[in-house]
Amino acid sequence: MDLFYKSTRDSKVRVTASQAILQGLSEDGGLFVPEAVPALNVSLKELAGMTYQETAYAVMSRFLTDFTEDELKDCIAKAYDSKFDLPQIAPLVKAEGAYYLELFHGATIAFKDMALSILPHLMTVSARKNQIKEEIVILTATSGDTGKAALAGFADVPGTRIIVFYPKDGVSPVQEKQMVTQKGDNTFVVGIRGNFDDAQSGVKAIFGDAAFKEELAKKGFRFSSANSINVGRLVPQIVYYVYAYARLFADGEIQKNEPVNVVVPTGNFGNILAAYYAKQMGLPIGKLICASNDNKVLYDFFRTGCYDRNREFLLTTSPSMDILISSNLERLIYQVADQNDETDRRLMKELAEHGHYEITPGMEERLGDFYGGYASQEEAAAAIRSVYEAVGYVMDTHTAVASCVYEKYRQETGDSTKTVIASTASPYKFTGSVMEALGKRTEGMDDFELADALAVLSGVPVPRAVEEIRNARVLHNTVVDVDEMKQAVKEFLG
Ligand SMILES: *Cc1c(COP(=O)(O)O)cnc(C)c1O
């Protein structure tokens, strides 16, 4: 049966999966959601015998119904290959009474790789299906992590090019080095003299420039975006929850249909929403525990039913969660509003105009699957240290927020359900903060020296992603002013 997607802000909009992937966002500003979440149609016993790639097919084929079996299997094979440093792709590690689902074994050692390694392939197939002849040009502004993961995903994918803008003085030295050493003839990395907001606004202006769009269409190019609201990023993230559950069952850690809680360190609400969809597919997930850092908009929302972004934006040691507008939450709001596009539109308008909205008590009741918690950066640092001292396992600053929230949840509720913690980055990606949390010397040491010290301490070798940039050649050195961004795009596209 074919599954269609509709817009959260206009139920009359109805598109196929491949169209949703190509478009990213609906023209009315809404997000695409499946008309109904499909049920898993394979048994736990079958899942327990599957590889990651086979699980990916079992899950994704339920959502991307206009892809043929060959097309989807080909995308999966190209995405989940030796770019990942372990054949399991997403291994589970048991430590201190929880299972850490390590989502950081891909090219850029953070969980964005799980989806961004397959999105380019889903996009080129979608383009072919919809008779799009133009070359796809991905435009992205990045504050660090997404840019590199998108570059790694799109590098050398035929029929695509990718242009990443980053604030020249606004990313960490490792993040910058990761980007400017990116290989691939179809990649283009540009530093801008300005901050992340300037880069973001510049990209939005290019997207909104109809004349420029037409000019490029004549030359055979079409813009697209790779951001986290794309269905092509959401669906691949459902896979690892199903995979983790099946592994726990296969390894005898849980009984058939035993509920398992999940804790997700959350920013834009994409990862935890994927877990929610997994539950709706029939996976026996108990509570979905949403872990925030000091920017605890979501914690407050789950407690009060009021979403309020009017507050100070705090910079923390878990920067990928420093976010005040969690875009993907709109999909959950739409769901608990009984898929009423008018309610969704009204609330999102309030958010855009006043920075806050409040849901009704009836909607709040339907959020019962979720529990919101938060951890300050001091608490997260303490969690890194205590788990390390107890069992020798070193986690990164984002995972630490989740680990800490898990402890608080257990103490508050007494719930002893087995729990999977989404581990979203390698400690090697945030080495400075991690070594400080462990009480080690960091002064005067660069990130590579810190990585070597962490390897000694944790017994986990320095990952390939870090080794690769240690001595890599800089391949991109373009730096422009904000008002020169469009020109830079033109020059790269010839
Ligand atoms: C992006 C990111 C998150 C947040 O994930 P969302 O899907 O945006 O909620 C958490 N941790 C790390 C390391 C990330 O890169």
Short mmCIF file of N, CA, C and O in Angstrom, two decimals, residues 280-389:
data_model
loop_
_atom_site.label_atom_id
_atom_site.label_comp_id
_atom_site.label_asym_id
_atom_site.label_seq_id
_atom_site.Cartn_x
_atom_site.Cartn_y
_atom_site.Cartn_z
N GLN A 280 5.32 4.00 17.65
CA GLN A 280 4.05 3.94 16.93
C GLN A 280 4.01 2.81 15.90
O GLN A 280 2.94 2.32 15.56
N MET A 281 5.19 2.39 15.45
CA MET A 281 5.25 1.25 14.52
C MET A 281 4.97 -0.06 15.25
O MET A 281 4.79 -1.10 14.61
N GLY A 282 5.00 0.00 16.58
CA GLY A 282 4.73 -1.20 17.35
C GLY A 282 5.91 -1.68 18.19
O GLY A 282 5.81 -2.68 18.89
N LEU A 283 7.02 -0.98 18.13
CA LEU A 283 8.18 -1.37 18.96
C LEU A 283 7.83 -1.12 20.43
O LEU A 283 7.33 -0.05 20.77
N PRO A 284 8.09 -2.12 21.31
CA PRO A 284 7.69 -1.96 22.73
C PRO A 284 8.57 -0.97 23.49
O PRO A 284 9.32 -1.34 24.38
N ILE A 285 8.43 0.30 23.16
CA ILE A 285 9.16 1.34 23.89
C ILE A 285 8.24 1.82 25.01
O ILE A 285 7.04 2.01 24.79
N GLY A 286 8.80 2.00 26.20
CA GLY A 286 8.00 2.53 27.31
C GLY A 286 8.03 4.04 27.26
O GLY A 286 7.41 4.66 26.39
N LYS A 287 8.80 4.64 28.14
CA LYS A 287 8.88 6.11 28.17
C LYS A 287 9.90 6.63 27.19
O LYS A 287 10.96 6.04 26.98
N LEU A 288 9.58 7.78 26.60
CA LEU A 288 10.53 8.51 25.76
C LEU A 288 11.02 9.67 26.62
O LEU A 288 10.26 10.61 26.90
N ILE A 289 12.26 9.58 27.06
CA ILE A 289 12.77 10.57 28.00
C ILE A 289 13.61 11.59 27.24
O ILE A 289 14.64 11.27 26.64
N CYS A 290 13.11 12.81 27.25
CA CYS A 290 13.72 13.90 26.46
C CYS A 290 14.67 14.67 27.36
O CYS A 290 14.23 15.30 28.33
N ALA A 291 15.96 14.60 27.06
CA ALA A 291 16.96 15.23 27.91
C ALA A 291 17.45 16.54 27.30
O ALA A 291 17.90 16.57 26.16
N SER A 292 17.35 17.62 28.05
CA SER A 292 17.81 18.93 27.59
C SER A 292 19.00 19.39 28.41
O SER A 292 19.17 18.95 29.55
N ASN A 293 19.78 20.31 27.86
CA ASN A 293 20.83 20.96 28.66
C ASN A 293 20.24 22.24 29.27
O ASN A 293 19.03 22.35 29.41
N ASP A 294 21.09 23.19 29.63
CA ASP A 294 20.59 24.40 30.29
C ASP A 294 19.59 25.18 29.44
O ASP A 294 18.81 25.97 29.96
N ASN A 295 19.59 24.97 28.15
CA ASN A 295 18.57 25.59 27.29
C ASN A 295 17.32 24.69 27.33
O ASN A 295 17.00 23.99 26.39
N LYS A 296 16.61 24.75 28.47
CA LYS A 296 15.63 23.69 28.77
C LYS A 296 14.21 24.03 28.36
O LYS A 296 13.25 23.75 29.10
N VAL A 297 14.05 24.58 27.16
CA VAL A 297 12.72 24.91 26.62
C VAL A 297 11.81 23.68 26.63
O VAL A 297 10.63 23.76 26.98
N LEU A 298 12.36 22.53 26.23
CA LEU A 298 11.54 21.32 26.12
C LEU A 298 11.16 20.77 27.49
O LEU A 298 10.04 20.29 27.69
N TYR A 299 12.07 20.84 28.42
CA TYR A 299 11.77 20.41 29.79
C TYR A 299 10.58 21.22 30.32
O TYR A 299 9.61 20.67 30.84
N ASP A 300 10.65 22.53 30.15
CA ASP A 300 9.55 23.40 30.61
C ASP A 300 8.26 23.07 29.86
O ASP A 300 7.18 23.07 30.45
N PHE A 301 8.39 22.79 28.57
CA PHE A 301 7.20 22.48 27.78
C PHE A 301 6.51 21.21 28.29
O PHE A 301 5.29 21.18 28.49
N PHE A 302 7.27 20.15 28.51
CA PHE A 302 6.65 18.91 28.97
C PHE A 302 6.07 19.05 30.38
O PHE A 302 5.14 18.36 30.75
N ARG A 303 6.60 19.97 31.16
CA ARG A 303 6.09 20.16 32.52
C ARG A 303 4.83 21.03 32.54
O ARG A 303 3.92 20.80 33.30
N THR A 304 4.81 22.06 31.68
CA THR A 304 3.74 23.06 31.80
C THR A 304 2.78 23.11 30.61
O THR A 304 1.74 23.74 30.71
N GLY A 305 3.16 22.52 29.48
CA GLY A 305 2.32 22.64 28.29
C GLY A 305 2.52 23.97 27.58
O GLY A 305 1.82 24.28 26.61
N CYS A 306 3.47 24.76 28.07
CA CYS A 306 3.75 26.05 27.44
C CYS A 306 5.14 26.03 26.81
O CYS A 306 6.13 25.70 27.48
N TYR A 307 5.21 26.31 25.51
CA TYR A 307 6.51 26.39 24.83
C TYR A 307 6.90 27.86 24.78
O TYR A 307 6.15 28.68 24.24
N ASP A 308 8.03 28.21 25.35
CA ASP A 308 8.41 29.62 25.44
C ASP A 308 9.90 29.81 25.14
O ASP A 308 10.75 29.48 25.94
N ARG A 309 10.16 30.37 23.96
CA ARG A 309 11.56 30.58 23.56
C ARG A 309 12.10 31.92 24.03
O ARG A 309 13.26 32.26 23.77
N ASN A 310 11.27 32.72 24.68
CA ASN A 310 11.73 34.04 25.14
C ASN A 310 12.59 33.89 26.38
O ASN A 310 12.11 33.96 27.51
N ARG A 311 13.84 33.65 26.17
CA ARG A 311 14.77 33.47 27.26
C ARG A 311 16.18 33.64 26.71
O ARG A 311 16.37 33.69 25.51
N GLU A 312 17.12 33.71 27.63
CA GLU A 312 18.51 33.88 27.20
C GLU A 312 19.01 32.61 26.54
O GLU A 312 18.75 31.51 27.02
N PHE A 313 19.73 32.77 25.43
CA PHE A 313 20.35 31.64 24.74
C PHE A 313 21.67 31.36 25.43
O PHE A 313 22.54 32.22 25.48
N LEU A 314 21.82 30.16 25.99
CA LEU A 314 23.04 29.86 26.74
C LEU A 314 23.99 29.00 25.93
O LEU A 314 23.57 28.04 25.28
N LEU A 315 25.27 29.34 25.97
CA LEU A 315 26.28 28.51 25.32
C LEU A 315 26.77 27.49 26.33
O LEU A 315 27.20 27.85 27.42
N THR A 316 26.68 26.21 25.98
CA THR A 316 27.04 25.16 26.93
C THR A 316 28.12 24.25 26.34
O THR A 316 28.52 24.41 25.18
N THR A 317 28.53 23.26 27.12
CA THR A 317 29.51 22.29 26.64
C THR A 317 28.86 21.23 25.74
O THR A 317 29.54 20.34 25.25
N SER A 318 27.53 21.31 25.55
CA SER A 318 26.86 20.42 24.58
C SER A 318 26.24 21.29 23.49
O SER A 318 25.01 21.43 23.42
N PRO A 319 27.09 21.89 22.63
CA PRO A 319 26.63 22.92 21.69
C PRO A 319 25.57 22.45 20.70
O PRO A 319 24.74 23.25 20.27
N SER A 320 25.57 21.15 20.36
CA SER A 320 24.59 20.68 19.37
C SER A 320 23.18 20.64 19.96
O SER A 320 22.22 20.37 19.25
N MET A 321 23.07 20.89 21.25
CA MET A 321 21.74 20.96 21.89
C MET A 321 21.42 22.38 22.31
O MET A 321 20.40 22.61 22.97
N ASP A 322 22.28 23.33 21.96
CA ASP A 322 22.00 24.73 22.28
C ASP A 322 21.03 25.27 21.24
O ASP A 322 21.43 25.74 20.18
N ILE A 323 19.76 25.19 21.57
CA ILE A 323 18.76 25.50 20.56
C ILE A 323 17.49 25.91 21.31
O ILE A 323 17.15 25.34 22.34
N LEU A 324 16.83 26.95 20.81
CA LEU A 324 15.60 27.39 21.48
C LEU A 324 14.35 27.11 20.66
O LEU A 324 13.24 27.17 21.17
N ILE A 325 14.53 26.83 19.37
CA ILE A 325 13.36 26.43 18.58
C ILE A 325 13.60 25.02 18.05
O ILE A 325 14.40 24.82 17.15
N SER A 326 12.92 24.07 18.64
CA SER A 326 13.08 22.67 18.23
C SER A 326 12.10 22.39 17.10
O SER A 326 10.94 22.04 17.33
N SER A 327 12.58 22.54 15.87
CA SER A 327 11.68 22.50 14.69
C SER A 327 10.83 21.24 14.61
O SER A 327 9.65 21.30 14.26
N ASN A 328 11.43 20.09 14.90
CA ASN A 328 10.70 18.85 14.72
C ASN A 328 9.57 18.63 15.73
O ASN A 328 8.73 17.75 15.55
N LEU A 329 9.54 19.44 16.79
CA LEU A 329 8.45 19.32 17.77
C LEU A 329 7.10 19.56 17.09
O LEU A 329 6.08 19.03 17.52
N GLU A 330 7.13 20.35 16.02
CA GLU A 330 5.87 20.63 15.31
C GLU A 330 5.16 19.35 14.89
O GLU A 330 3.93 19.29 14.87
N ARG A 331 5.92 18.33 14.55
CA ARG A 331 5.29 17.07 14.13
C ARG A 331 4.55 16.42 15.29
O ARG A 331 3.49 15.82 15.11
N LEU A 332 5.10 16.53 16.49
CA LEU A 332 4.43 15.96 17.66
C LEU A 332 3.20 16.80 18.02
O LEU A 332 2.14 16.26 18.36
N ILE A 333 3.35 18.11 17.94
CA ILE A 333 2.22 19.01 18.22
C ILE A 333 1.05 18.66 17.30
O ILE A 333 -0.09 18.55 17.74
N TYR A 334 1.36 18.48 16.04
CA TYR A 334 0.33 18.14 15.05
C TYR A 334 -0.36 16.82 15.43
O TYR A 334 -1.59 16.69 15.37
N GLN A 335 0.44 15.87 15.87
CA GLN A 335 -0.10 14.57 16.26
C GLN A 335 -1.04 14.69 17.45
O GLN A 335 -2.15 14.15 17.43
N VAL A 336 -0.62 15.42 18.49
CA VAL A 336 -1.47 15.50 19.69
C VAL A 336 -2.63 16.48 19.49
O VAL A 336 -3.56 16.52 20.28
N ALA A 337 -2.58 17.26 18.39
CA ALA A 337 -3.71 18.11 18.04
C ALA A 337 -4.67 17.34 17.14
O ALA A 337 -5.45 17.93 16.39
N ASP A 338 -4.59 16.00 17.20
CA ASP A 338 -5.47 15.16 16.39
C ASP A 338 -5.32 15.43 14.91
O ASP A 338 -6.30 15.41 14.16
N GLN A 339 -4.10 15.75 14.49
CA GLN A 339 -3.79 16.03 13.08
C GLN A 339 -4.67 17.16 12.53
O GLN A 339 -5.11 17.11 11.39
N ASN A 340 -4.87 18.16 13.38
CA ASN A 340 -5.66 19.31 12.95
C ASN A 340 -4.72 20.40 12.45
O ASN A 340 -3.97 21.01 13.22
N ASP A 341 -4.73 20.63 11.13
CA ASP A 341 -3.77 21.58 10.55
C ASP A 341 -4.02 23.01 11.01
O ASP A 341 -3.10 23.81 11.13
N GLU A 342 -5.30 23.31 11.31
CA GLU A 342 -5.62 24.67 11.72
C GLU A 342 -5.01 24.98 13.10
O GLU A 342 -4.42 26.05 13.30
N THR A 343 -5.12 24.02 14.03
CA THR A 343 -4.52 24.20 15.36
C THR A 343 -3.02 24.38 15.23
O THR A 343 -2.42 25.27 15.82
N ASP A 344 -2.42 23.52 14.42
CA ASP A 344 -0.97 23.58 14.24
C ASP A 344 -0.54 24.94 13.69
O ASP A 344 0.40 25.57 14.19
N ARG A 345 -1.27 25.39 12.68
CA ARG A 345 -0.95 26.68 12.05
C ARG A 345 -1.03 27.82 13.06
O ARG A 345 -0.17 28.69 13.11
N ARG A 346 -2.09 27.78 13.87
CA ARG A 346 -2.29 28.84 14.86
C ARG A 346 -1.15 28.86 15.88
O ARG A 346 -0.57 29.91 16.16
N LEU A 347 -0.78 27.69 16.39
CA LEU A 347 0.28 27.64 17.40
C LEU A 347 1.62 28.08 16.81
O LEU A 347 2.38 28.81 17.45
N MET A 348 1.92 27.66 15.58
CA MET A 348 3.21 28.01 14.98
C MET A 348 3.26 29.51 14.65
O MET A 348 4.33 30.12 14.65
N LYS A 349 2.10 30.08 14.37
CA LYS A 349 2.04 31.52 14.13
C LYS A 349 2.33 32.26 15.43
O LYS A 349 3.08 33.25 15.46
N GLU A 350 1.77 31.76 16.52
CA GLU A 350 2.04 32.38 17.83
C GLU A 350 3.52 32.30 18.16
O GLU A 350 4.11 33.26 18.66
N LEU A 351 4.12 31.16 17.85
CA LEU A 351 5.55 30.99 18.12
C LEU A 351 6.36 31.99 17.30
O LEU A 351 7.28 32.63 17.82
N ALA A 352 6.01 32.13 16.02
CA ALA A 352 6.76 33.03 15.15
C ALA A 352 6.58 34.49 15.57
O ALA A 352 7.52 35.28 15.55
N GLU A 353 5.36 34.84 15.99
CA GLU A 353 5.09 36.25 16.29
C GLU A 353 5.41 36.65 17.72
O GLU A 353 5.83 37.77 17.98
N HIS A 354 5.17 35.73 18.66
CA HIS A 354 5.35 36.09 20.07
C HIS A 354 6.39 35.27 20.80
O HIS A 354 6.72 35.53 21.95
N GLY A 355 6.87 34.23 20.13
CA GLY A 355 7.92 33.41 20.75
C GLY A 355 7.39 32.38 21.73
O GLY A 355 8.17 31.72 22.41
N HIS A 356 6.06 32.23 21.83
CA HIS A 356 5.54 31.19 22.73
C HIS A 356 4.15 30.74 22.32
O HIS A 356 3.45 31.42 21.56
N TYR A 357 3.74 29.58 22.81
CA TYR A 357 2.37 29.10 22.65
C TYR A 357 2.04 28.13 23.76
O TYR A 357 2.93 27.62 24.45
N GLU A 358 0.76 27.89 23.94
CA GLU A 358 0.34 26.97 24.99
C GLU A 358 -0.60 25.94 24.39
O GLU A 358 -1.48 26.29 23.60
N ILE A 359 -0.42 24.68 24.74
CA ILE A 359 -1.33 23.65 24.21
C ILE A 359 -2.47 23.42 25.22
O ILE A 359 -2.36 23.80 26.39
N THR A 360 -3.55 22.80 24.77
CA THR A 360 -4.71 22.58 25.64
C THR A 360 -4.44 21.40 26.58
O THR A 360 -3.59 20.55 26.28
N PRO A 361 -5.19 21.33 27.70
CA PRO A 361 -5.02 20.19 28.61
C PRO A 361 -5.25 18.85 27.89
O PRO A 361 -4.56 17.86 28.17
N GLY A 362 -6.16 18.83 26.93
CA GLY A 362 -6.42 17.60 26.17
C GLY A 362 -5.20 17.16 25.38
O GLY A 362 -4.84 15.98 25.33
N MET A 363 -4.52 18.11 24.77
CA MET A 363 -3.30 17.80 24.02
C MET A 363 -2.21 17.34 24.98
O MET A 363 -1.45 16.41 24.70
N GLU A 364 -2.14 18.01 26.11
CA GLU A 364 -1.11 17.66 27.10
C GLU A 364 -1.25 16.21 27.55
O GLU A 364 -0.25 15.51 27.73
N GLU A 365 -2.50 15.78 27.71
CA GLU A 365 -2.74 14.41 28.14
C GLU A 365 -2.15 13.40 27.16
O GLU A 365 -1.70 12.33 27.55
N ARG A 366 -2.16 13.76 25.89
CA ARG A 366 -1.65 12.83 24.88
C ARG A 366 -0.13 12.81 24.80
O ARG A 366 0.45 12.14 23.95
N LEU A 367 0.52 13.58 25.66
CA LEU A 367 1.99 13.57 25.69
C LEU A 367 2.52 12.59 26.73
O LEU A 367 3.70 12.61 27.07
N GLY A 368 1.63 11.73 27.21
CA GLY A 368 1.99 10.82 28.30
C GLY A 368 3.17 9.89 28.04
O GLY A 368 3.81 9.42 28.97
N ASP A 369 3.50 9.64 26.77
CA ASP A 369 4.66 8.80 26.45
C ASP A 369 5.97 9.48 26.80
O ASP A 369 7.01 8.85 26.90
N PHE A 370 5.90 10.81 26.93
CA PHE A 370 7.14 11.58 27.09
C PHE A 370 7.39 11.99 28.55
O PHE A 370 6.46 12.18 29.33
N TYR A 371 8.66 12.12 28.85
CA TYR A 371 9.07 12.68 30.14
C TYR A 371 10.21 13.64 29.83
O TYR A 371 11.15 13.30 29.11
N GLY A 372 10.12 14.87 30.32
CA GLY A 372 11.17 15.85 30.05
C GLY A 372 12.09 15.99 31.26
O GLY A 372 11.62 16.06 32.40
N GLY A 373 13.38 16.00 31.01
CA GLY A 373 14.33 16.23 32.08
C GLY A 373 15.45 17.13 31.59
O GLY A 373 15.56 17.37 30.38
N TYR A 374 16.26 17.65 32.50
CA TYR A 374 17.40 18.42 32.02
C TYR A 374 18.57 18.28 32.98
O TYR A 374 18.41 17.89 34.14
N ALA A 375 19.75 18.58 32.46
CA ALA A 375 20.96 18.55 33.28
C ALA A 375 21.80 19.78 32.96
O ALA A 375 21.98 20.12 31.79
N SER A 376 22.30 20.44 33.98
CA SER A 376 23.19 21.59 33.78
C SER A 376 24.54 21.07 33.29
O SER A 376 24.81 19.86 33.38
N GLN A 377 25.40 21.98 32.80
CA GLN A 377 26.68 21.46 32.30
C GLN A 377 27.57 20.93 33.43
O GLN A 377 28.35 20.02 33.22
N GLU A 378 27.38 21.46 34.64
CA GLU A 378 28.14 20.93 35.78
C GLU A 378 27.68 19.50 36.09
O GLU A 378 28.49 18.61 36.35
N GLU A 379 26.36 19.30 36.06
CA GLU A 379 25.83 17.95 36.32
C GLU A 379 26.28 16.96 35.25
O GLU A 379 26.59 15.80 35.53
N ALA A 380 26.31 17.44 33.99
CA ALA A 380 26.74 16.56 32.90
C ALA A 380 28.22 16.18 33.08
O ALA A 380 28.60 15.02 32.90
N ALA A 381 29.03 17.17 33.47
CA ALA A 381 30.46 16.89 33.70
C ALA A 381 30.62 15.87 34.82
O ALA A 381 31.43 14.94 34.72
N ALA A 382 29.83 16.03 35.87
CA ALA A 382 29.91 15.09 37.00
C ALA A 382 29.52 13.68 36.56
O ALA A 382 30.10 12.69 37.02
N ALA A 383 28.55 13.59 35.62
CA ALA A 383 28.12 12.28 35.12
C ALA A 383 29.24 11.61 34.32
O ALA A 383 29.48 10.41 34.43
N ILE A 384 29.94 12.40 33.50
CA ILE A 384 31.07 11.85 32.73
C ILE A 384 32.09 11.23 33.69
O ILE A 384 32.54 10.10 33.52
N ARG A 385 32.38 11.99 34.74
CA ARG A 385 33.38 11.53 35.69
C ARG A 385 32.91 10.30 36.47
O ARG A 385 33.66 9.34 36.63
N SER A 386 31.67 10.32 36.94
CA SER A 386 31.25 9.21 37.80
C SER A 386 31.10 7.91 37.01
O SER A 386 31.47 6.85 37.51
N VAL A 387 30.59 7.99 35.78
CA VAL A 387 30.48 6.75 34.99
C VAL A 387 31.89 6.24 34.65
O VAL A 387 32.16 5.04 34.72
N TYR A 388 32.80 7.16 34.34
CA TYR A 388 34.17 6.73 34.05
C TYR A 388 34.80 6.06 35.28
O TYR A 388 35.40 4.99 35.19
N GLU A 389 34.63 6.70 36.44
CA GLU A 389 35.26 6.14 37.64
C GLU A 389 34.65 4.80 38.04
O GLU A 389 35.33 3.93 38.55
#
